[in-house]
Amino acid sequence: MTEVRVAGVGLTPFGRHPERTGRDLFGEAALRAFEDAAVDRADVEELNYGNFMGALAEHQGHQAPLMAEAAGVRCPATRYESACASAGVAVREAVRTVAAGDADVVLAGGMERMTNLPTDEVTEGLAIAADDLYEVRAGVTFPGAYALMANAYFDAYGGSREDLAHIASKNHENALPNEYAQYRREVSVAEAMDAPPVAEPLHLYDACPITDGASALVLVSEEYAAEHDLDASVAVTGTGQGTDRMALGDREHLARTPAADDAADAAYADAGVEAADVDVAEVHDCFTIAEVLALESLGLFEPGEGISAAREGLTTADGDLPVNLSGGLKAKGHPVGATGGSQIAELTRLLRGDHPNSEHVPEAEVGVAHNAGGTVASAVVHVLEVAG
Amino acid sequence: MSDDGADAADETDETDAAPPTDRHYAEWLDALADGDGFALVCPEGHGSLPPRRVCPECGAADLSREPLDETGTVATYSVVHVPSPRFADDAPYATAVADFGPTRLTGIVRDGGADDEAPEVEIGDTIAVDVGERATDGERLVVFRPAGGR
Ligand SMILES: [Zn+2]
């Protein structure tokens, strides 16, 4: 097994870009990633690309070859779809390919266009990440599903809407200096509490926005990095994935996410680290309650303790374990099929020291990224480390 | 299980038929509406809903139709204010996941009469299951009704 290095990362600004096509967005992210990596495009051996609802949003299936064109690479190109974990699985397969020695250079990432659709069509589009037969037909929306988990969590462990509001407020504050974030605006706990309900107990500021954007990573083998004298100081040392029953109602736990438990266990074992070693985390906070479930699945907090972590200042920028210093999906935005790649890009920048929030984690050695699909029927976890 | 699942893929005259999954769902709703609601239960006692060829928990292929319990218990719920287009005229409504013995169902909680009311609901409430219609387009869906007690 060879070590997998992040040679370069690229993001588009996340936000509303209804006038831009998917290939334009992914092309921009890839361009930035190649500039950052100083890697020759001709050396790319595979493109792993994540996208969820392109067939709905752009009437465009078979997107991977288009994105290879947009990125200026000519190599086997495949689209990965795993709902909101689409880019996570694309990156995971890239990591495995390089680690196995099957390629020295792989381009991975993802793209989603969402704001060109009316909001109700986006709601419908996102809902198809749930079980159509037994959930969507019973009125379960994407926020509705997380609301079901939130009420189950409150019932099992306690917690309140105010705890969730602290998570929203924290992530909005983290997004302020992030040039790629959709919402660079403070949201107070009171403002979040007063927002209109979406699916109770979740209100407007408990939910991530609808976002367009793309992410791209150039992953290389340690040997390639050395040979080409690349500045690739961050390594992806662990990857893990888990799957759960599709319908929320078919799961053993309504207030826990076993798919993410499995993904985290596998990623930590792969990297040879433990939860206690983690210095900084980017987790899938599509809804505020999702951050809580992620922290507990990652073993960073015991079940029932993740809910108060933001309120107690443990996961804030100046806390012991800063979480979502990018702003998270909540404030940075959630272009569904790009998100998993953007989390790795942000963690890489944080660990390299060139993220606007790197000052909050100057000694950080180990970062973890958690990317969830649907209501966590899919989960992908990656461990990133500063290479020794 | 004898009459469910395996035959669906063999249909050839299905130009007007719903897709196989829809057909099994419709049959299950028919049974539910007739007061003959059932779950598919494996020898280990895991309950699931059709269509199934095997138990999703343990992979056992010999599933039997067992009647659903008369009442269930609300495991979790949410009042949805922002619906998908197919539920535009139904909102706000209460979605719940409820335990019926070894089987969990997801549906909308409604009071006895009007189909457009979202009653107060709590985790632990006892509810009965029925078939109702979406206000938006008349499509049938799983409906829970308060059955007293919590
Ligand atoms: Zn079974």
PDB file of N, CA and C in Angstrom, chain A residues 168-235:
ATOM      1  N   ALA A 168     -26.222  25.985  14.546  1.00  0.00           N
ATOM      2  CA  ALA A 168     -26.407  26.863  13.382  1.00  0.00           C
ATOM      3  C   ALA A 168     -25.582  28.132  13.539  1.00  0.00           C
ATOM      4  N   SER A 169     -25.656  28.730  14.710  1.00  0.00           N
ATOM      5  CA  SER A 169     -24.962  29.986  14.971  1.00  0.00           C
ATOM      6  C   SER A 169     -23.444  29.805  14.843  1.00  0.00           C
ATOM      7  N   LYS A 170     -22.930  28.724  15.402  1.00  0.00           N
ATOM      8  CA  LYS A 170     -21.492  28.410  15.322  1.00  0.00           C
ATOM      9  C   LYS A 170     -21.037  28.290  13.865  1.00  0.00           C
ATOM     10  N   ASN A 171     -21.801  27.533  13.073  1.00  0.00           N
ATOM     11  CA  ASN A 171     -21.355  27.273  11.703  1.00  0.00           C
ATOM     12  C   ASN A 171     -21.442  28.527  10.824  1.00  0.00           C
ATOM     13  N   HIS A 172     -22.440  29.354  11.090  1.00  0.00           N
ATOM     14  CA  HIS A 172     -22.506  30.633  10.373  1.00  0.00           C
ATOM     15  C   HIS A 172     -21.311  31.511  10.723  1.00  0.00           C
ATOM     16  N   GLU A 173     -20.923  31.512  11.990  1.00  0.00           N
ATOM     17  CA  GLU A 173     -19.772  32.323  12.394  1.00  0.00           C
ATOM     18  C   GLU A 173     -18.495  31.814  11.712  1.00  0.00           C
ATOM     19  N   ASN A 174     -18.362  30.487  11.635  1.00  0.00           N
ATOM     20  CA  ASN A 174     -17.178  29.912  10.993  1.00  0.00           C
ATOM     21  C   ASN A 174     -17.081  30.281   9.518  1.00  0.00           C
ATOM     22  N   ALA A 175     -18.234  30.480   8.885  1.00  0.00           N
ATOM     23  CA  ALA A 175     -18.251  30.763   7.446  1.00  0.00           C
ATOM     24  C   ALA A 175     -17.828  32.192   7.120  1.00  0.00           C
ATOM     25  N   LEU A 176     -17.842  33.067   8.119  1.00  0.00           N
ATOM     26  CA  LEU A 176     -17.601  34.496   7.849  1.00  0.00           C
ATOM     27  C   LEU A 176     -16.350  34.764   7.009  1.00  0.00           C
ATOM     28  N   PRO A 177     -15.188  34.176   7.356  1.00  0.00           N
ATOM     29  CA  PRO A 177     -13.992  34.485   6.561  1.00  0.00           C
ATOM     30  C   PRO A 177     -13.784  33.578   5.347  1.00  0.00           C
ATOM     31  N   ASN A 178     -14.676  32.591   5.149  1.00  0.00           N
ATOM     32  CA  ASN A 178     -14.454  31.598   4.083  1.00  0.00           C
ATOM     33  C   ASN A 178     -14.941  32.130   2.738  1.00  0.00           C
ATOM     34  N   GLU A 179     -14.012  32.400   1.847  1.00  0.00           N
ATOM     35  CA  GLU A 179     -14.341  33.015   0.561  1.00  0.00           C
ATOM     36  C   GLU A 179     -15.234  32.140  -0.314  1.00  0.00           C
ATOM     37  N   TYR A 180     -15.315  30.837  -0.014  1.00  0.00           N
ATOM     38  CA  TYR A 180     -16.146  29.942  -0.819  1.00  0.00           C
ATOM     39  C   TYR A 180     -17.564  29.764  -0.262  1.00  0.00           C
ATOM     40  N   ALA A 181     -17.840  30.327   0.909  1.00  0.00           N
ATOM     41  CA  ALA A 181     -19.102  30.037   1.596  1.00  0.00           C
ATOM     42  C   ALA A 181     -20.276  30.816   1.013  1.00  0.00           C
ATOM     43  N   GLN A 182     -21.430  30.167   1.011  1.00  0.00           N
ATOM     44  CA  GLN A 182     -22.651  30.775   0.485  1.00  0.00           C
ATOM     45  C   GLN A 182     -23.182  31.874   1.408  1.00  0.00           C
ATOM     46  N   TYR A 183     -23.221  31.602   2.704  1.00  0.00           N
ATOM     47  CA  TYR A 183     -23.745  32.575   3.675  1.00  0.00           C
ATOM     48  C   TYR A 183     -22.651  33.051   4.611  1.00  0.00           C
ATOM     49  N   ARG A 184     -22.083  34.200   4.323  1.00  0.00           N
ATOM     50  CA  ARG A 184     -21.070  34.766   5.206  1.00  0.00           C
ATOM     51  C   ARG A 184     -21.753  35.830   6.053  1.00  0.00           C
ATOM     52  N   ARG A 185     -22.613  35.350   6.911  1.00  0.00           N
ATOM     53  CA  ARG A 185     -23.472  36.244   7.682  1.00  0.00           C
ATOM     54  C   ARG A 185     -23.728  35.594   9.035  1.00  0.00           C
ATOM     55  N   GLU A 186     -23.624  36.371  10.102  1.00  0.00           N
ATOM     56  CA  GLU A 186     -23.882  35.825  11.429  1.00  0.00           C
ATOM     57  C   GLU A 186     -25.370  35.521  11.605  1.00  0.00           C
ATOM     58  N   VAL A 187     -25.656  34.445  12.319  1.00  0.00           N
ATOM     59  CA  VAL A 187     -27.022  34.133  12.727  1.00  0.00           C
ATOM     60  C   VAL A 187     -26.987  33.890  14.231  1.00  0.00           C
ATOM     61  N   SER A 188     -27.729  34.718  14.963  1.00  0.00           N
ATOM     62  CA  SER A 188     -27.719  34.555  16.418  1.00  0.00           C
ATOM     63  C   SER A 188     -28.623  33.394  16.804  1.00  0.00           C
ATOM     64  N   VAL A 189     -28.421  32.899  18.030  1.00  0.00           N
ATOM     65  CA  VAL A 189     -29.271  31.829  18.551  1.00  0.00           C
ATOM     66  C   VAL A 189     -30.729  32.295  18.565  1.00  0.00           C
ATOM     67  N   ALA A 190     -30.950  33.533  18.939  1.00  0.00           N
ATOM     68  CA  ALA A 190     -32.320  34.051  18.991  1.00  0.00           C
ATOM     69  C   ALA A 190     -32.952  34.099  17.602  1.00  0.00           C
ATOM     70  N   GLU A 191     -32.155  34.514  16.622  1.00  0.00           N
ATOM     71  CA  GLU A 191     -32.664  34.583  15.247  1.00  0.00           C
ATOM     72  C   GLU A 191     -33.036  33.187  14.739  1.00  0.00           C
ATOM     73  N   ALA A 192     -32.184  32.215  15.057  1.00  0.00           N
ATOM     74  CA  ALA A 192     -32.481  30.838  14.637  1.00  0.00           C
ATOM     75  C   ALA A 192     -33.741  30.328  15.326  1.00  0.00           C
ATOM     76  N   MET A 193     -33.903  30.667  16.586  1.00  0.00           N
ATOM     77  CA  MET A 193     -35.077  30.213  17.337  1.00  0.00           C
ATOM     78  C   MET A 193     -36.366  30.804  16.764  1.00  0.00           C
ATOM     79  N   ASP A 194     -36.284  32.038  16.263  1.00  0.00           N
ATOM     80  CA  ASP A 194     -37.474  32.740  15.782  1.00  0.00           C
ATOM     81  C   ASP A 194     -37.833  32.411  14.332  1.00  0.00           C
ATOM     82  N   ALA A 195     -36.993  31.657  13.636  1.00  0.00           N
ATOM     83  CA  ALA A 195     -37.230  31.398  12.208  1.00  0.00           C
ATOM     84  C   ALA A 195     -38.445  30.494  12.025  1.00  0.00           C
ATOM     85  N   PRO A 196     -39.093  30.572  10.858  1.00  0.00           N
ATOM     86  CA  PRO A 196     -40.302  29.763  10.631  1.00  0.00           C
ATOM     87  C   PRO A 196     -39.992  28.256  10.582  1.00  0.00           C
ATOM     88  N   PRO A 197     -40.980  27.432  10.973  1.00  0.00           N
ATOM     89  CA  PRO A 197     -40.756  25.984  10.976  1.00  0.00           C
ATOM     90  C   PRO A 197     -40.736  25.407   9.568  1.00  0.00           C
ATOM     91  N   VAL A 198     -39.877  24.417   9.364  1.00  0.00           N
ATOM     92  CA  VAL A 198     -39.852  23.664   8.106  1.00  0.00           C
ATOM     93  C   VAL A 198     -40.498  22.309   8.329  1.00  0.00           C
ATOM     94  N   ALA A 199     -39.934  21.565   9.257  1.00  0.00           N
ATOM     95  CA  ALA A 199     -40.501  20.300   9.714  1.00  0.00           C
ATOM     96  C   ALA A 199     -40.121  20.231  11.195  1.00  0.00           C
ATOM     97  N   GLU A 200     -41.092  20.422  12.049  1.00  0.00           N
ATOM     98  CA  GLU A 200     -40.794  20.552  13.478  1.00  0.00           C
ATOM     99  C   GLU A 200     -40.136  19.289  14.006  1.00  0.00           C
ATOM    100  N   PRO A 201     -39.098  19.432  14.824  1.00  0.00           N
ATOM    101  CA  PRO A 201     -38.609  20.653  15.489  1.00  0.00           C
ATOM    102  C   PRO A 201     -37.601  21.470  14.677  1.00  0.00           C
ATOM    103  N   LEU A 202     -37.428  21.179  13.397  1.00  0.00           N
ATOM    104  CA  LEU A 202     -36.438  21.913  12.618  1.00  0.00           C
ATOM    105  C   LEU A 202     -37.066  23.155  11.978  1.00  0.00           C
ATOM    106  N   HIS A 203     -36.389  24.273  12.139  1.00  0.00           N
ATOM    107  CA  HIS A 203     -36.840  25.527  11.567  1.00  0.00           C
ATOM    108  C   HIS A 203     -35.838  25.962  10.488  1.00  0.00           C
ATOM    109  N   LEU A 204     -36.096  27.130   9.896  1.00  0.00           N
ATOM    110  CA  LEU A 204     -35.340  27.533   8.713  1.00  0.00           C
ATOM    111  C   LEU A 204     -33.825  27.468   8.900  1.00  0.00           C
ATOM    112  N   TYR A 205     -33.327  27.937  10.041  1.00  0.00           N
ATOM    113  CA  TYR A 205     -31.874  27.987  10.214  1.00  0.00           C
ATOM    114  C   TYR A 205     -31.281  26.664  10.696  1.00  0.00           C
ATOM    115  N   ASP A 206     -32.120  25.641  10.836  1.00  0.00           N
ATOM    116  CA  ASP A 206     -31.588  24.307  11.097  1.00  0.00           C
ATOM    117  C   ASP A 206     -31.224  23.600   9.797  1.00  0.00           C
ATOM    118  N   ALA A 207     -31.591  24.192   8.677  1.00  0.00           N
ATOM    119  CA  ALA A 207     -31.436  23.524   7.382  1.00  0.00           C
ATOM    120  C   ALA A 207     -30.353  24.186   6.539  1.00  0.00           C
ATOM    121  N   CYS A 208     -29.632  23.378   5.772  1.00  0.00           N
ATOM    122  CA  CYS A 208     -28.665  23.924   4.832  1.00  0.00           C
ATOM    123  C   CYS A 208     -29.427  24.548   3.663  1.00  0.00           C
ATOM    124  N   PRO A 209     -28.776  25.476   2.956  1.00  0.00           N
ATOM    125  CA  PRO A 209     -29.442  26.108   1.813  1.00  0.00           C
ATOM    126  C   PRO A 209     -29.402  25.226   0.565  1.00  0.00           C
ATOM    127  N   ILE A 210     -30.069  25.689  -0.479  1.00  0.00           N
ATOM    128  CA  ILE A 210     -29.978  25.071  -1.807  1.00  0.00           C
ATOM    129  C   ILE A 210     -28.820  25.754  -2.527  1.00  0.00           C
ATOM    130  N   THR A 211     -27.914  24.955  -3.053  1.00  0.00           N
ATOM    131  CA  THR A 211     -26.605  25.478  -3.454  1.00  0.00           C
ATOM    132  C   THR A 211     -26.125  24.894  -4.774  1.00  0.00           C
ATOM    133  N   ASP A 212     -25.463  25.720  -5.585  1.00  0.00           N
ATOM    134  CA  ASP A 212     -24.723  25.240  -6.747  1.00  0.00           C
ATOM    135  C   ASP A 212     -23.235  25.282  -6.412  1.00  0.00           C
ATOM    136  N   GLY A 213     -22.490  24.328  -6.950  1.00  0.00           N
ATOM    137  CA  GLY A 213     -21.048  24.383  -6.722  1.00  0.00           C
ATOM    138  C   GLY A 213     -20.361  23.103  -7.113  1.00  0.00           C
ATOM    139  N   ALA A 214     -19.038  23.160  -7.111  1.00  0.00           N
ATOM    140  CA  ALA A 214     -18.235  21.997  -7.478  1.00  0.00           C
ATOM    141  C   ALA A 214     -16.979  21.936  -6.628  1.00  0.00           C
ATOM    142  N   SER A 215     -16.452  20.714  -6.513  1.00  0.00           N
ATOM    143  CA  SER A 215     -15.202  20.479  -5.792  1.00  0.00           C
ATOM    144  C   SER A 215     -14.327  19.555  -6.620  1.00  0.00           C
ATOM    145  N   ALA A 216     -13.017  19.728  -6.490  1.00  0.00           N
ATOM    146  CA  ALA A 216     -12.084  18.836  -7.189  1.00  0.00           C
ATOM    147  C   ALA A 216     -10.820  18.656  -6.359  1.00  0.00           C
ATOM    148  N   LEU A 217     -10.290  17.443  -6.387  1.00  0.00           N
ATOM    149  CA  LEU A 217      -9.059  17.105  -5.665  1.00  0.00           C
ATOM    150  C   LEU A 217      -8.128  16.388  -6.636  1.00  0.00           C
ATOM    151  N   VAL A 218      -6.845  16.707  -6.562  1.00  0.00           N
ATOM    152  CA  VAL A 218      -5.850  15.914  -7.281  1.00  0.00           C
ATOM    153  C   VAL A 218      -5.143  15.049  -6.242  1.00  0.00           C
ATOM    154  N   LEU A 219      -5.383  13.745  -6.321  1.00  0.00           N
ATOM    155  CA  LEU A 219      -4.770  12.803  -5.381  1.00  0.00           C
ATOM    156  C   LEU A 219      -3.619  12.093  -6.088  1.00  0.00           C
ATOM    157  N   VAL A 220      -2.501  11.979  -5.409  1.00  0.00           N
ATOM    158  CA  VAL A 220      -1.323  11.338  -6.026  1.00  0.00           C
ATOM    159  C   VAL A 220      -0.689  10.360  -5.045  1.00  0.00           C
ATOM    160  N   SER A 221       0.089   9.439  -5.579  1.00  0.00           N
ATOM    161  CA  SER A 221       0.839   8.528  -4.712  1.00  0.00           C
ATOM    162  C   SER A 221       2.014   9.286  -4.093  1.00  0.00           C
ATOM    163  N   GLU A 222       2.463   8.801  -2.953  1.00  0.00           N
ATOM    164  CA  GLU A 222       3.609   9.385  -2.269  1.00  0.00           C
ATOM    165  C   GLU A 222       4.831   9.394  -3.207  1.00  0.00           C
ATOM    166  N   GLU A 223       4.978   8.320  -3.982  1.00  0.00           N
ATOM    167  CA  GLU A 223       6.128   8.212  -4.886  1.00  0.00           C
ATOM    168  C   GLU A 223       6.058   9.269  -5.994  1.00  0.00           C
ATOM    169  N   TYR A 224       4.846   9.454  -6.534  1.00  0.00           N
ATOM    170  CA  TYR A 224       4.681  10.468  -7.587  1.00  0.00           C
ATOM    171  C   TYR A 224       5.000  11.855  -7.026  1.00  0.00           C
ATOM    172  N   ALA A 225       4.520  12.115  -5.794  1.00  0.00           N
ATOM    173  CA  ALA A 225       4.757  13.417  -5.161  1.00  0.00           C
ATOM    174  C   ALA A 225       6.257  13.661  -4.994  1.00  0.00           C
ATOM    175  N   ALA A 226       6.976  12.613  -4.570  1.00  0.00           N
ATOM    176  CA  ALA A 226       8.424  12.751  -4.351  1.00  0.00           C
ATOM    177  C   ALA A 226       9.145  12.964  -5.688  1.00  0.00           C
ATOM    178  N   GLU A 227       8.769  12.151  -6.678  1.00  0.00           N
ATOM    179  CA  GLU A 227       9.395  12.215  -7.998  1.00  0.00           C
ATOM    180  C   GLU A 227       9.246  13.593  -8.645  1.00  0.00           C
ATOM    181  N   HIS A 228       8.065  14.198  -8.430  1.00  0.00           N
ATOM    182  CA  HIS A 228       7.793  15.490  -9.059  1.00  0.00           C
ATOM    183  C   HIS A 228       7.990  16.661  -8.105  1.00  0.00           C
ATOM    184  N   ASP A 229       8.570  16.354  -6.950  1.00  0.00           N
ATOM    185  CA  ASP A 229       8.900  17.384  -5.978  1.00  0.00           C
ATOM    186  C   ASP A 229       7.689  18.261  -5.636  1.00  0.00           C
ATOM    187  N   LEU A 230       6.528  17.568  -5.426  1.00  0.00           N
ATOM    188  CA  LEU A 230       5.287  18.296  -5.148  1.00  0.00           C
ATOM    189  C   LEU A 230       5.222  18.709  -3.682  1.00  0.00           C
ATOM    190  N   ASP A 231       4.566  19.834  -3.460  1.00  0.00           N
ATOM    191  CA  ASP A 231       4.271  20.253  -2.092  1.00  0.00           C
ATOM    192  C   ASP A 231       2.921  19.633  -1.721  1.00  0.00           C
ATOM    193  N   ALA A 232       2.966  18.394  -1.233  1.00  0.00           N
ATOM    194  CA  ALA A 232       1.733  17.655  -0.905  1.00  0.00           C
ATOM    195  C   ALA A 232       1.863  17.146   0.524  1.00  0.00           C
ATOM    196  N   SER A 233       1.657  18.058   1.457  1.00  0.00           N
ATOM    197  CA  SER A 233       1.986  17.775   2.861  1.00  0.00           C
ATOM    198  C   SER A 233       0.870  17.073   3.612  1.00  0.00           C
ATOM    199  N   VAL A 234      -0.304  16.920   2.969  1.00  0.00           N
ATOM    200  CA  VAL A 234      -1.424  16.264   3.648  1.00  0.00           C
ATOM    201  C   VAL A 234      -1.718  14.930   2.971  1.00  0.00           C
ATOM    202  N   ALA A 235      -1.890  13.890   3.797  1.00  0.00           N
ATOM    203  CA  ALA A 235      -2.178  12.548   3.287  1.00  0.00           C
ATOM    204  C   ALA A 235      -3.573  12.111   3.702  1.00  0.00           C
TER     205      ALA A 235
END
